[in-house]
Amino acid sequence: MSSALRIESFLEMMSAERGSSDNTLAAYRRDLEDAQGVLAARGGLAKAAPADIAFYLEDLSLRGFASTTQARHLSALCQFYRFLYSEGLRGDDPTATIDAPRKARNLPKTMGESLVDRLLARAEAEASEAGLSDAERALRVRMQAIVELFYATGLRVSELVQLPVTVAARNDRFFAVTGKGGKDRLVPLSPVAREAVKAWAALRNADPQWADSRFLFPARSKEGYLARQVVARDLKALGTRAGIRAADLSPHVLRHAFASHLLQNGADLRAVQQLLGHADISTTQIYTHVLEKTLSDLVANHHPLAD
């Protein structure tokens, strides 16, 4: 079996047995095909030895890839070769003795509460502005719903754009969302966010072209819902109008703000883990840096020996 066919078999397994998303599968494909291209002259992935894997990682380094990107490529290779070994397509795992590149632990980029308030206020003001055409009002009301949803729920952008329209018909404080690996979790919906979503749904439902769409944010695309790139572009544009640098704002930054602000205001780390849909608490622990001042103040103000 050629390396290309082995890659296809691996991706089919990841989709069927592990429920990997399209984005995850596309990332695995890119990484594995990149490795195959580099190692083709050395026999390709199918025949790669530990020395070949080390050669590939060195090639990534020479191309200027960060250690985090190198580690991701190695992770893809590890899972690929474990699959081949379990299927009897190889008798060994050439990645078993390879050390992962040392990764620097970057703190997530986030926003202060005052900046988020400014962003939300700008979205609300633009959505309620007088004299707008129907098309422009729809775009602004949609943007307000998106921003309120991001900050109220901590959703990933891929989760938000695929929300069903039924979310707008509910008055519950929580709703279910399907995250990575097909896992469901409950996320909160604040009263303000709920009203913003209902305002958008009223305009959306009044448009006959979306009558048959099951998505809250429909679009004329192959998938049938708004593209992540469109959301990111429009969010940055809104931020710029609110006086926030485009480089400082993205859907993921709002997700980080959701988590950071919860922790700053006393939320439990485990609860934040569940709300974000993190499988491992260690992923959520990157946010604990926001607690440093809170904890320092707590000790200074309440410990009997603080004086």
PDB file of C-alpha atoms in Angstrom:
ATOM      1  CA  MET A   1       0.000   0.000   0.000  1.00  0.00           C
ATOM      2  CA  SER A   2       1.401   3.399  -1.026  1.00  0.00           C
ATOM      3  CA  SER A   3       1.931   6.249   1.408  1.00  0.00           C
ATOM      4  CA  ALA A   4      -0.981   8.157  -0.174  1.00  0.00           C
ATOM      5  CA  LEU A   5      -3.381   5.258   0.389  1.00  0.00           C
ATOM      6  CA  ARG A   6      -2.174   4.845   3.957  1.00  0.00           C
ATOM      7  CA  ILE A   7      -2.853   8.510   4.620  1.00  0.00           C
ATOM      8  CA  GLU A   8      -6.382   8.119   3.220  1.00  0.00           C
ATOM      9  CA  SER A   9      -6.987   5.052   5.394  1.00  0.00           C
ATOM     10  CA  PHE A  10      -5.788   6.926   8.467  1.00  0.00           C
ATOM     11  CA  LEU A  11      -8.064   9.895   7.744  1.00  0.00           C
ATOM     12  CA  GLU A  12     -11.042   7.584   7.215  1.00  0.00           C
ATOM     13  CA  MET A  13     -10.369   6.031  10.627  1.00  0.00           C
ATOM     14  CA  MET A  14     -10.084   9.455  12.289  1.00  0.00           C
ATOM     15  CA  SER A  15     -13.409  10.466  10.787  1.00  0.00           C
ATOM     16  CA  ALA A  16     -15.367   7.248  11.359  1.00  0.00           C
ATOM     17  CA  GLU A  17     -14.012   6.097  14.722  1.00  0.00           C
ATOM     18  CA  ARG A  18     -12.942   9.313  16.450  1.00  0.00           C
ATOM     19  CA  GLY A  19     -15.404  11.749  14.956  1.00  0.00           C
ATOM     20  CA  SER A  20     -12.722  14.244  13.946  1.00  0.00           C
ATOM     21  CA  SER A  21     -14.049  17.472  12.451  1.00  0.00           C
ATOM     22  CA  ASP A  22     -13.445  18.509   8.845  1.00  0.00           C
ATOM     23  CA  ASN A  23     -10.974  21.136  10.048  1.00  0.00           C
ATOM     24  CA  THR A  24      -9.018  18.551  12.054  1.00  0.00           C
ATOM     25  CA  LEU A  25      -8.946  16.121   9.145  1.00  0.00           C
ATOM     26  CA  ALA A  26      -7.762  18.861   6.795  1.00  0.00           C
ATOM     27  CA  ALA A  27      -4.948  19.740   9.219  1.00  0.00           C
ATOM     28  CA  TYR A  28      -3.840  16.112   9.468  1.00  0.00           C
ATOM     29  CA  ARG A  29      -3.885  15.815   5.688  1.00  0.00           C
ATOM     30  CA  ARG A  30      -1.734  18.929   5.232  1.00  0.00           C
ATOM     31  CA  ASP A  31       0.811  17.813   7.818  1.00  0.00           C
ATOM     32  CA  LEU A  32       1.090  14.255   6.522  1.00  0.00           C
ATOM     33  CA  GLU A  33       1.265  15.277   2.877  1.00  0.00           C
ATOM     34  CA  ASP A  34       3.950  17.825   3.754  1.00  0.00           C
ATOM     35  CA  ALA A  35       5.976  15.089   5.462  1.00  0.00           C
ATOM     36  CA  GLN A  36       5.461  12.782   2.497  1.00  0.00           C
ATOM     37  CA  GLY A  37       6.735  15.472   0.148  1.00  0.00           C
ATOM     38  CA  VAL A  38       9.896  16.048   2.185  1.00  0.00           C
ATOM     39  CA  LEU A  39      10.577  12.332   2.694  1.00  0.00           C
ATOM     40  CA  ALA A  40       9.651  11.147  -0.812  1.00  0.00           C
ATOM     41  CA  ALA A  41      13.285  10.930  -1.859  1.00  0.00           C
ATOM     42  CA  ARG A  42      14.064   8.868   1.260  1.00  0.00           C
ATOM     43  CA  GLY A  43      11.314   6.306   0.634  1.00  0.00           C
ATOM     44  CA  GLY A  44       8.313   8.274   1.825  1.00  0.00           C
ATOM     45  CA  LEU A  45       6.213   7.930   4.959  1.00  0.00           C
ATOM     46  CA  ALA A  46       5.494   4.261   4.364  1.00  0.00           C
ATOM     47  CA  LYS A  47       9.167   3.303   4.803  1.00  0.00           C
ATOM     48  CA  ALA A  48      10.332   6.088   7.124  1.00  0.00           C
ATOM     49  CA  ALA A  49      12.799   5.182   9.883  1.00  0.00           C
ATOM     50  CA  PRO A  50      13.448   7.192  13.070  1.00  0.00           C
ATOM     51  CA  ALA A  51      16.318   8.985  11.291  1.00  0.00           C
ATOM     52  CA  ASP A  52      13.891  10.090   8.571  1.00  0.00           C
ATOM     53  CA  ILE A  53      11.451  11.505  11.114  1.00  0.00           C
ATOM     54  CA  ALA A  54      14.319  13.414  12.758  1.00  0.00           C
ATOM     55  CA  PHE A  55      15.348  14.663   9.304  1.00  0.00           C
ATOM     56  CA  TYR A  56      11.805  15.924   8.682  1.00  0.00           C
ATOM     57  CA  LEU A  57      11.666  17.779  11.993  1.00  0.00           C
ATOM     58  CA  GLU A  58      15.000  19.389  11.203  1.00  0.00           C
ATOM     59  CA  ASP A  59      13.611  20.415   7.816  1.00  0.00           C
ATOM     60  CA  LEU A  60      10.648  22.076   9.544  1.00  0.00           C
ATOM     61  CA  SER A  61      13.049  23.968  11.787  1.00  0.00           C
ATOM     62  CA  LEU A  62      15.146  25.123   8.825  1.00  0.00           C
ATOM     63  CA  ARG A  63      11.983  26.377   7.136  1.00  0.00           C
ATOM     64  CA  GLY A  64      11.387  28.599  10.143  1.00  0.00           C
ATOM     65  CA  PHE A  65       8.425  26.786  11.688  1.00  0.00           C
ATOM     66  CA  ALA A  66       7.873  27.476  15.387  1.00  0.00           C
ATOM     67  CA  SER A  67       8.396  24.692  17.908  1.00  0.00           C
ATOM     68  CA  THR A  68       4.638  24.532  18.448  1.00  0.00           C
ATOM     69  CA  THR A  69       4.086  23.863  14.737  1.00  0.00           C
ATOM     70  CA  GLN A  70       6.855  21.248  14.705  1.00  0.00           C
ATOM     71  CA  ALA A  71       5.246  19.539  17.693  1.00  0.00           C
ATOM     72  CA  ARG A  72       1.882  19.496  15.902  1.00  0.00           C
ATOM     73  CA  HIS A  73       3.437  17.861  12.828  1.00  0.00           C
ATOM     74  CA  LEU A  74       5.120  15.256  15.032  1.00  0.00           C
ATOM     75  CA  SER A  75       1.825  14.576  16.809  1.00  0.00           C
ATOM     76  CA  ALA A  76       0.150  13.905  13.464  1.00  0.00           C
ATOM     77  CA  LEU A  77       2.965  11.507  12.528  1.00  0.00           C
ATOM     78  CA  CYS A  78       2.730   9.729  15.891  1.00  0.00           C
ATOM     79  CA  GLN A  79      -0.979   9.078  15.450  1.00  0.00           C
ATOM     80  CA  PHE A  80      -0.452   8.036  11.837  1.00  0.00           C
ATOM     81  CA  TYR A  81       2.191   5.441  12.704  1.00  0.00           C
ATOM     82  CA  ARG A  82       0.223   4.131  15.689  1.00  0.00           C
ATOM     83  CA  PHE A  83      -2.633   3.533  13.284  1.00  0.00           C
ATOM     84  CA  LEU A  84      -0.369   1.709  10.828  1.00  0.00           C
ATOM     85  CA  TYR A  85       1.033  -0.438  13.652  1.00  0.00           C
ATOM     86  CA  SER A  86      -2.427  -1.319  15.004  1.00  0.00           C
ATOM     87  CA  GLU A  87      -3.589  -2.276  11.515  1.00  0.00           C
ATOM     88  CA  GLY A  88      -0.559  -4.477  10.904  1.00  0.00           C
ATOM     89  CA  LEU A  89       0.692  -2.242   8.118  1.00  0.00           C
ATOM     90  CA  ARG A  90       3.980  -1.648   9.953  1.00  0.00           C
ATOM     91  CA  GLY A  91       5.818  -3.650  12.547  1.00  0.00           C
ATOM     92  CA  ASP A  92       7.218  -0.624  14.348  1.00  0.00           C
ATOM     93  CA  ASP A  93       6.596   3.024  15.186  1.00  0.00           C
ATOM     94  CA  PRO A  94       9.459   5.238  13.938  1.00  0.00           C
ATOM     95  CA  THR A  95       8.268   8.138  16.098  1.00  0.00           C
ATOM     96  CA  ALA A  96       8.528   6.180  19.372  1.00  0.00           C
ATOM     97  CA  THR A  97      12.056   7.366  20.171  1.00  0.00           C
ATOM     98  CA  ILE A  98      11.677  10.927  18.844  1.00  0.00           C
ATOM     99  CA  ASP A  99      11.523  13.699  21.430  1.00  0.00           C
ATOM    100  CA  ALA A 100       8.958  16.388  20.802  1.00  0.00           C
ATOM    101  CA  PRO A 101      10.336  19.895  20.145  1.00  0.00           C
ATOM    102  CA  ARG A 102      10.281  21.929  23.324  1.00  0.00           C
ATOM    103  CA  LYS A 103       7.302  24.241  23.227  1.00  0.00           C
ATOM    104  CA  ALA A 104       7.152  27.629  24.858  1.00  0.00           C
ATOM    105  CA  ARG A 105       3.923  28.060  26.774  1.00  0.00           C
ATOM    106  CA  ASN A 106       2.355  31.182  25.345  1.00  0.00           C
ATOM    107  CA  LEU A 107      -0.265  32.986  27.352  1.00  0.00           C
ATOM    108  CA  PRO A 108      -3.542  33.466  25.490  1.00  0.00           C
ATOM    109  CA  LYS A 109      -4.230  36.903  24.052  1.00  0.00           C
ATOM    110  CA  THR A 110      -7.267  38.360  25.754  1.00  0.00           C
ATOM    111  CA  MET A 111      -9.060  41.664  26.353  1.00  0.00           C
ATOM    112  CA  GLY A 112      -9.872  43.642  29.464  1.00  0.00           C
ATOM    113  CA  GLU A 113     -13.483  44.028  30.524  1.00  0.00           C
ATOM    114  CA  SER A 114     -13.504  47.717  29.561  1.00  0.00           C
ATOM    115  CA  LEU A 115     -12.509  46.914  25.968  1.00  0.00           C
ATOM    116  CA  VAL A 116     -15.149  44.202  25.701  1.00  0.00           C
ATOM    117  CA  ASP A 117     -17.740  46.647  27.041  1.00  0.00           C
ATOM    118  CA  ARG A 118     -16.655  49.152  24.389  1.00  0.00           C
ATOM    119  CA  LEU A 119     -16.994  46.513  21.653  1.00  0.00           C
ATOM    120  CA  LEU A 120     -20.459  45.421  22.826  1.00  0.00           C
ATOM    121  CA  ALA A 121     -21.631  49.018  23.154  1.00  0.00           C
ATOM    122  CA  ARG A 122     -20.461  49.811  19.622  1.00  0.00           C
ATOM    123  CA  ALA A 123     -22.259  46.746  18.224  1.00  0.00           C
ATOM    124  CA  GLU A 124     -25.483  47.747  20.019  1.00  0.00           C
ATOM    125  CA  ALA A 125     -25.255  51.364  18.846  1.00  0.00           C
ATOM    126  CA  GLU A 126     -24.698  50.364  15.230  1.00  0.00           C
ATOM    127  CA  ALA A 127     -27.562  47.845  15.299  1.00  0.00           C
ATOM    128  CA  SER A 128     -30.026  50.476  16.585  1.00  0.00           C
ATOM    129  CA  GLU A 129     -28.885  53.336  14.355  1.00  0.00           C
ATOM    130  CA  ALA A 130     -31.680  55.126  12.481  1.00  0.00           C
ATOM    131  CA  GLY A 131     -31.940  55.487   8.716  1.00  0.00           C
ATOM    132  CA  LEU A 132     -30.357  52.163   7.734  1.00  0.00           C
ATOM    133  CA  SER A 133     -31.415  50.135   4.728  1.00  0.00           C
ATOM    134  CA  ASP A 134     -32.947  46.732   5.476  1.00  0.00           C
ATOM    135  CA  ALA A 135     -29.810  44.964   4.247  1.00  0.00           C
ATOM    136  CA  GLU A 136     -27.464  47.106   6.344  1.00  0.00           C
ATOM    137  CA  ARG A 137     -29.638  46.735   9.448  1.00  0.00           C
ATOM    138  CA  ALA A 138     -29.635  42.956   9.037  1.00  0.00           C
ATOM    139  CA  LEU A 139     -25.840  42.891   8.865  1.00  0.00           C
ATOM    140  CA  ARG A 140     -25.492  45.061  11.970  1.00  0.00           C
ATOM    141  CA  VAL A 141     -28.076  43.147  13.997  1.00  0.00           C
ATOM    142  CA  ARG A 142     -26.361  39.921  12.989  1.00  0.00           C
ATOM    143  CA  MET A 143     -23.009  41.300  14.116  1.00  0.00           C
ATOM    144  CA  GLN A 144     -24.427  42.304  17.483  1.00  0.00           C
ATOM    145  CA  ALA A 145     -25.855  38.806  17.958  1.00  0.00           C
ATOM    146  CA  ILE A 146     -22.497  37.261  17.062  1.00  0.00           C
ATOM    147  CA  VAL A 147     -20.494  39.453  19.448  1.00  0.00           C
ATOM    148  CA  GLU A 148     -22.935  38.945  22.322  1.00  0.00           C
ATOM    149  CA  LEU A 149     -22.899  35.188  21.713  1.00  0.00           C
ATOM    150  CA  PHE A 150     -19.116  34.993  21.688  1.00  0.00           C
ATOM    151  CA  TYR A 151     -18.737  36.809  24.980  1.00  0.00           C
ATOM    152  CA  ALA A 152     -21.697  35.147  26.695  1.00  0.00           C
ATOM    153  CA  THR A 153     -20.818  31.572  25.743  1.00  0.00           C
ATOM    154  CA  GLY A 154     -17.094  31.256  24.976  1.00  0.00           C
ATOM    155  CA  LEU A 155     -17.948  29.326  21.824  1.00  0.00           C
ATOM    156  CA  ARG A 156     -15.342  28.489  19.210  1.00  0.00           C
ATOM    157  CA  VAL A 157     -16.064  30.275  15.941  1.00  0.00           C
ATOM    158  CA  SER A 158     -16.635  26.900  14.239  1.00  0.00           C
ATOM    159  CA  GLU A 159     -19.276  26.107  16.866  1.00  0.00           C
ATOM    160  CA  LEU A 160     -20.983  29.481  16.616  1.00  0.00           C
ATOM    161  CA  VAL A 161     -21.438  29.520  12.840  1.00  0.00           C
ATOM    162  CA  GLN A 162     -23.032  26.055  12.939  1.00  0.00           C
ATOM    163  CA  LEU A 163     -25.596  26.862  15.641  1.00  0.00           C
ATOM    164  CA  PRO A 164     -29.119  25.737  14.696  1.00  0.00           C
ATOM    165  CA  VAL A 165     -31.853  28.341  14.361  1.00  0.00           C
ATOM    166  CA  THR A 166     -33.739  26.573  17.170  1.00  0.00           C
ATOM    167  CA  VAL A 167     -31.362  28.245  19.659  1.00  0.00           C
ATOM    168  CA  ALA A 168     -33.226  31.508  19.069  1.00  0.00           C
ATOM    169  CA  ALA A 169     -36.585  29.955  19.901  1.00  0.00           C
ATOM    170  CA  ARG A 170     -35.583  28.925  23.405  1.00  0.00           C
ATOM    171  CA  ASN A 171     -35.787  30.937  26.594  1.00  0.00           C
ATOM    172  CA  ASP A 172     -33.489  28.646  28.555  1.00  0.00           C
ATOM    173  CA  ARG A 173     -30.434  30.035  30.349  1.00  0.00           C
ATOM    174  CA  PHE A 174     -28.316  27.264  28.765  1.00  0.00           C
ATOM    175  CA  PHE A 175     -28.310  25.473  25.447  1.00  0.00           C
ATOM    176  CA  ALA A 176     -26.430  22.454  24.119  1.00  0.00           C
ATOM    177  CA  VAL A 177     -23.633  22.790  21.596  1.00  0.00           C
ATOM    178  CA  THR A 178     -21.655  20.090  19.818  1.00  0.00           C
ATOM    179  CA  GLY A 179     -17.916  20.693  20.147  1.00  0.00           C
ATOM    180  CA  LYS A 180     -14.719  18.943  19.140  1.00  0.00           C
ATOM    181  CA  GLY A 181     -14.977  15.180  18.724  1.00  0.00           C
ATOM    182  CA  GLY A 182     -18.764  15.407  18.564  1.00  0.00           C
ATOM    183  CA  LYS A 183     -18.994  16.001  22.321  1.00  0.00           C
ATOM    184  CA  ASP A 184     -22.001  17.939  23.598  1.00  0.00           C
ATOM    185  CA  ARG A 185     -21.829  20.483  26.401  1.00  0.00           C
ATOM    186  CA  LEU A 186     -24.083  23.128  27.920  1.00  0.00           C
ATOM    187  CA  VAL A 187     -23.162  26.794  27.490  1.00  0.00           C
ATOM    188  CA  PRO A 188     -24.800  29.828  29.121  1.00  0.00           C
ATOM    189  CA  LEU A 189     -26.854  32.447  27.333  1.00  0.00           C
ATOM    190  CA  SER A 190     -27.194  35.782  29.120  1.00  0.00           C
ATOM    191  CA  PRO A 191     -30.443  37.783  28.862  1.00  0.00           C
ATOM    192  CA  VAL A 192     -28.709  40.438  26.748  1.00  0.00           C
ATOM    193  CA  ALA A 193     -27.295  37.832  24.370  1.00  0.00           C
ATOM    194  CA  ARG A 194     -30.675  36.084  24.182  1.00  0.00           C
ATOM    195  CA  GLU A 195     -32.394  39.326  23.159  1.00  0.00           C
ATOM    196  CA  ALA A 196     -29.710  40.048  20.555  1.00  0.00           C
ATOM    197  CA  VAL A 197     -30.127  36.563  19.096  1.00  0.00           C
ATOM    198  CA  LYS A 198     -33.920  36.938  18.983  1.00  0.00           C
ATOM    199  CA  ALA A 199     -33.614  40.299  17.223  1.00  0.00           C
ATOM    200  CA  TRP A 200     -31.385  38.711  14.577  1.00  0.00           C
ATOM    201  CA  ALA A 201     -33.654  35.652  14.262  1.00  0.00           C
ATOM    202  CA  ALA A 202     -36.664  37.882  13.577  1.00  0.00           C
ATOM    203  CA  LEU A 203     -34.872  39.499  10.623  1.00  0.00           C
ATOM    204  CA  ARG A 204     -33.445  36.185   9.455  1.00  0.00           C
ATOM    205  CA  ASN A 205     -36.815  34.425   9.545  1.00  0.00           C
ATOM    206  CA  ALA A 206     -38.481  37.265   7.635  1.00  0.00           C
ATOM    207  CA  ASP A 207     -36.130  36.654   4.691  1.00  0.00           C
ATOM    208  CA  PRO A 208     -37.655  33.988   2.391  1.00  0.00           C
ATOM    209  CA  GLN A 209     -34.245  32.870   1.110  1.00  0.00           C
ATOM    210  CA  TRP A 210     -33.441  31.353   4.526  1.00  0.00           C
ATOM    211  CA  ALA A 211     -36.775  29.584   5.025  1.00  0.00           C
ATOM    212  CA  ASP A 212     -35.272  26.134   4.454  1.00  0.00           C
ATOM    213  CA  SER A 213     -32.006  26.699   6.342  1.00  0.00           C
ATOM    214  CA  ARG A 214     -31.508  25.038   9.713  1.00  0.00           C
ATOM    215  CA  PHE A 215     -28.672  27.390  10.710  1.00  0.00           C
ATOM    216  CA  LEU A 216     -28.965  30.499  12.859  1.00  0.00           C
ATOM    217  CA  PHE A 217     -26.400  32.254  10.646  1.00  0.00           C
ATOM    218  CA  PRO A 218     -27.164  30.930   7.135  1.00  0.00           C
ATOM    219  CA  ALA A 219     -25.205  31.784   4.019  1.00  0.00           C
ATOM    220  CA  ARG A 220     -25.035  30.916   0.344  1.00  0.00           C
ATOM    221  CA  SER A 221     -22.058  28.612   0.793  1.00  0.00           C
ATOM    222  CA  LYS A 222     -21.399  24.935   0.269  1.00  0.00           C
ATOM    223  CA  GLU A 223     -21.792  24.336   3.997  1.00  0.00           C
ATOM    224  CA  GLY A 224     -24.906  26.476   4.249  1.00  0.00           C
ATOM    225  CA  TYR A 225     -23.691  28.649   7.107  1.00  0.00           C
ATOM    226  CA  LEU A 226     -21.620  31.791   7.542  1.00  0.00           C
ATOM    227  CA  ALA A 227     -17.904  31.295   6.893  1.00  0.00           C
ATOM    228  CA  ARG A 228     -15.516  31.638   9.834  1.00  0.00           C
ATOM    229  CA  GLN A 229     -13.407  34.032   7.795  1.00  0.00           C
ATOM    230  CA  VAL A 230     -16.387  36.343   7.286  1.00  0.00           C
ATOM    231  CA  VAL A 231     -17.074  36.387  11.035  1.00  0.00           C
ATOM    232  CA  ALA A 232     -13.417  37.187  11.798  1.00  0.00           C
ATOM    233  CA  ARG A 233     -13.298  39.929   9.144  1.00  0.00           C
ATOM    234  CA  ASP A 234     -16.509  41.606  10.308  1.00  0.00           C
ATOM    235  CA  LEU A 235     -15.467  41.348  13.954  1.00  0.00           C
ATOM    236  CA  LYS A 236     -12.154  43.075  13.269  1.00  0.00           C
ATOM    237  CA  ALA A 237     -13.967  45.790  11.316  1.00  0.00           C
ATOM    238  CA  LEU A 238     -16.345  46.369  14.239  1.00  0.00           C
ATOM    239  CA  GLY A 239     -13.403  46.499  16.634  1.00  0.00           C
ATOM    240  CA  THR A 240     -11.632  49.069  14.484  1.00  0.00           C
ATOM    241  CA  ARG A 241     -14.720  51.283  14.578  1.00  0.00           C
ATOM    242  CA  ALA A 242     -14.724  50.870  18.367  1.00  0.00           C
ATOM    243  CA  GLY A 243     -11.091  51.986  18.578  1.00  0.00           C
ATOM    244  CA  ILE A 244      -9.623  48.481  19.034  1.00  0.00           C
ATOM    245  CA  ARG A 245      -6.659  47.437  16.898  1.00  0.00           C
ATOM    246  CA  ALA A 246      -7.505  44.701  14.405  1.00  0.00           C
ATOM    247  CA  ALA A 247      -4.444  42.734  15.567  1.00  0.00           C
ATOM    248  CA  ASP A 248      -5.861  42.664  19.100  1.00  0.00           C
ATOM    249  CA  LEU A 249      -9.248  41.189  18.231  1.00  0.00           C
ATOM    250  CA  SER A 250     -10.446  37.858  16.864  1.00  0.00           C
ATOM    251  CA  PRO A 251     -13.140  35.288  17.693  1.00  0.00           C
ATOM    252  CA  HIS A 252     -10.575  33.377  19.735  1.00  0.00           C
ATOM    253  CA  VAL A 253      -9.643  36.496  21.710  1.00  0.00           C
ATOM    254  CA  LEU A 254     -13.295  36.840  22.764  1.00  0.00           C
ATOM    255  CA  ARG A 255     -13.302  33.174  23.783  1.00  0.00           C
ATOM    256  CA  HIS A 256     -10.224  33.849  25.928  1.00  0.00           C
ATOM    257  CA  ALA A 257     -11.890  36.955  27.376  1.00  0.00           C
ATOM    258  CA  PHE A 258     -14.928  34.875  28.347  1.00  0.00           C
ATOM    259  CA  ALA A 259     -12.726  32.419  30.266  1.00  0.00           C
ATOM    260  CA  SER A 260     -10.404  35.010  31.795  1.00  0.00           C
ATOM    261  CA  HIS A 261     -13.203  37.240  33.044  1.00  0.00           C
ATOM    262  CA  LEU A 262     -15.041  34.294  34.582  1.00  0.00           C
ATOM    263  CA  LEU A 263     -11.934  33.346  36.551  1.00  0.00           C
ATOM    264  CA  GLN A 264     -11.249  36.936  37.556  1.00  0.00           C
ATOM    265  CA  ASN A 265     -14.743  37.107  39.016  1.00  0.00           C
ATOM    266  CA  GLY A 266     -14.474  33.932  41.064  1.00  0.00           C
ATOM    267  CA  ALA A 267     -15.486  31.088  38.727  1.00  0.00           C
ATOM    268  CA  ASP A 268     -14.116  27.608  39.418  1.00  0.00           C
ATOM    269  CA  LEU A 269     -11.453  26.353  37.000  1.00  0.00           C
ATOM    270  CA  ARG A 270     -13.300  23.054  36.499  1.00  0.00           C
ATOM    271  CA  ALA A 271     -16.488  24.906  35.627  1.00  0.00           C
ATOM    272  CA  VAL A 272     -14.626  27.012  33.056  1.00  0.00           C
ATOM    273  CA  GLN A 273     -13.121  23.825  31.616  1.00  0.00           C
ATOM    274  CA  GLN A 274     -16.604  22.413  31.045  1.00  0.00           C
ATOM    275  CA  LEU A 275     -17.932  25.639  29.558  1.00  0.00           C
ATOM    276  CA  LEU A 276     -15.026  25.836  27.085  1.00  0.00           C
ATOM    277  CA  GLY A 277     -15.305  22.158  26.155  1.00  0.00           C
ATOM    278  CA  HIS A 278     -11.701  21.353  27.057  1.00  0.00           C
ATOM    279  CA  ALA A 279     -11.091  17.617  27.378  1.00  0.00           C
ATOM    280  CA  ASP A 280      -8.151  18.138  29.747  1.00  0.00           C
ATOM    281  CA  ILE A 281      -7.926  20.542  32.687  1.00  0.00           C
ATOM    282  CA  SER A 282      -4.311  21.278  31.732  1.00  0.00           C
ATOM    283  CA  THR A 283      -5.581  23.127  28.655  1.00  0.00           C
ATOM    284  CA  THR A 284      -7.749  25.371  30.808  1.00  0.00           C
ATOM    285  CA  GLN A 285      -4.895  26.057  33.214  1.00  0.00           C
ATOM    286  CA  ILE A 286      -3.310  28.487  30.739  1.00  0.00           C
ATOM    287  CA  TYR A 287      -5.856  30.980  32.049  1.00  0.00           C
ATOM    288  CA  THR A 288      -4.662  30.832  35.636  1.00  0.00           C
ATOM    289  CA  HIS A 289      -2.237  33.699  34.939  1.00  0.00           C
ATOM    290  CA  VAL A 290      -5.209  36.043  35.165  1.00  0.00           C
ATOM    291  CA  LEU A 291      -5.696  34.985  38.779  1.00  0.00           C
ATOM    292  CA  GLU A 292      -2.268  36.095  39.993  1.00  0.00           C
ATOM    293  CA  LYS A 293      -3.343  39.589  41.087  1.00  0.00           C
ATOM    294  CA  THR A 294      -6.645  38.300  42.487  1.00  0.00           C
ATOM    295  CA  LEU A 295      -4.867  35.695  44.578  1.00  0.00           C
ATOM    296  CA  SER A 296      -2.221  38.156  45.730  1.00  0.00           C
ATOM    297  CA  ASP A 297      -4.901  40.601  46.852  1.00  0.00           C
ATOM    298  CA  LEU A 298      -6.772  37.779  48.560  1.00  0.00           C
ATOM    299  CA  VAL A 299      -3.744  36.832  50.640  1.00  0.00           C
ATOM    300  CA  ALA A 300      -2.848  40.457  51.381  1.00  0.00           C
ATOM    301  CA  ASN A 301      -6.348  41.312  52.548  1.00  0.00           C
ATOM    302  CA  HIS A 302      -7.363  38.163  54.393  1.00  0.00           C
ATOM    303  CA  HIS A 303      -4.337  36.209  55.604  1.00  0.00           C
ATOM    304  CA  PRO A 304      -3.765  36.765  59.360  1.00  0.00           C
ATOM    305  CA  LEU A 305      -0.013  37.225  58.871  1.00  0.00           C
ATOM    306  CA  ALA A 306      -0.273  39.499  55.842  1.00  0.00           C
ATOM    307  CA  ASP A 307       0.550  42.584  57.894  1.00  0.00           C
TER     308      ASP A 307
END
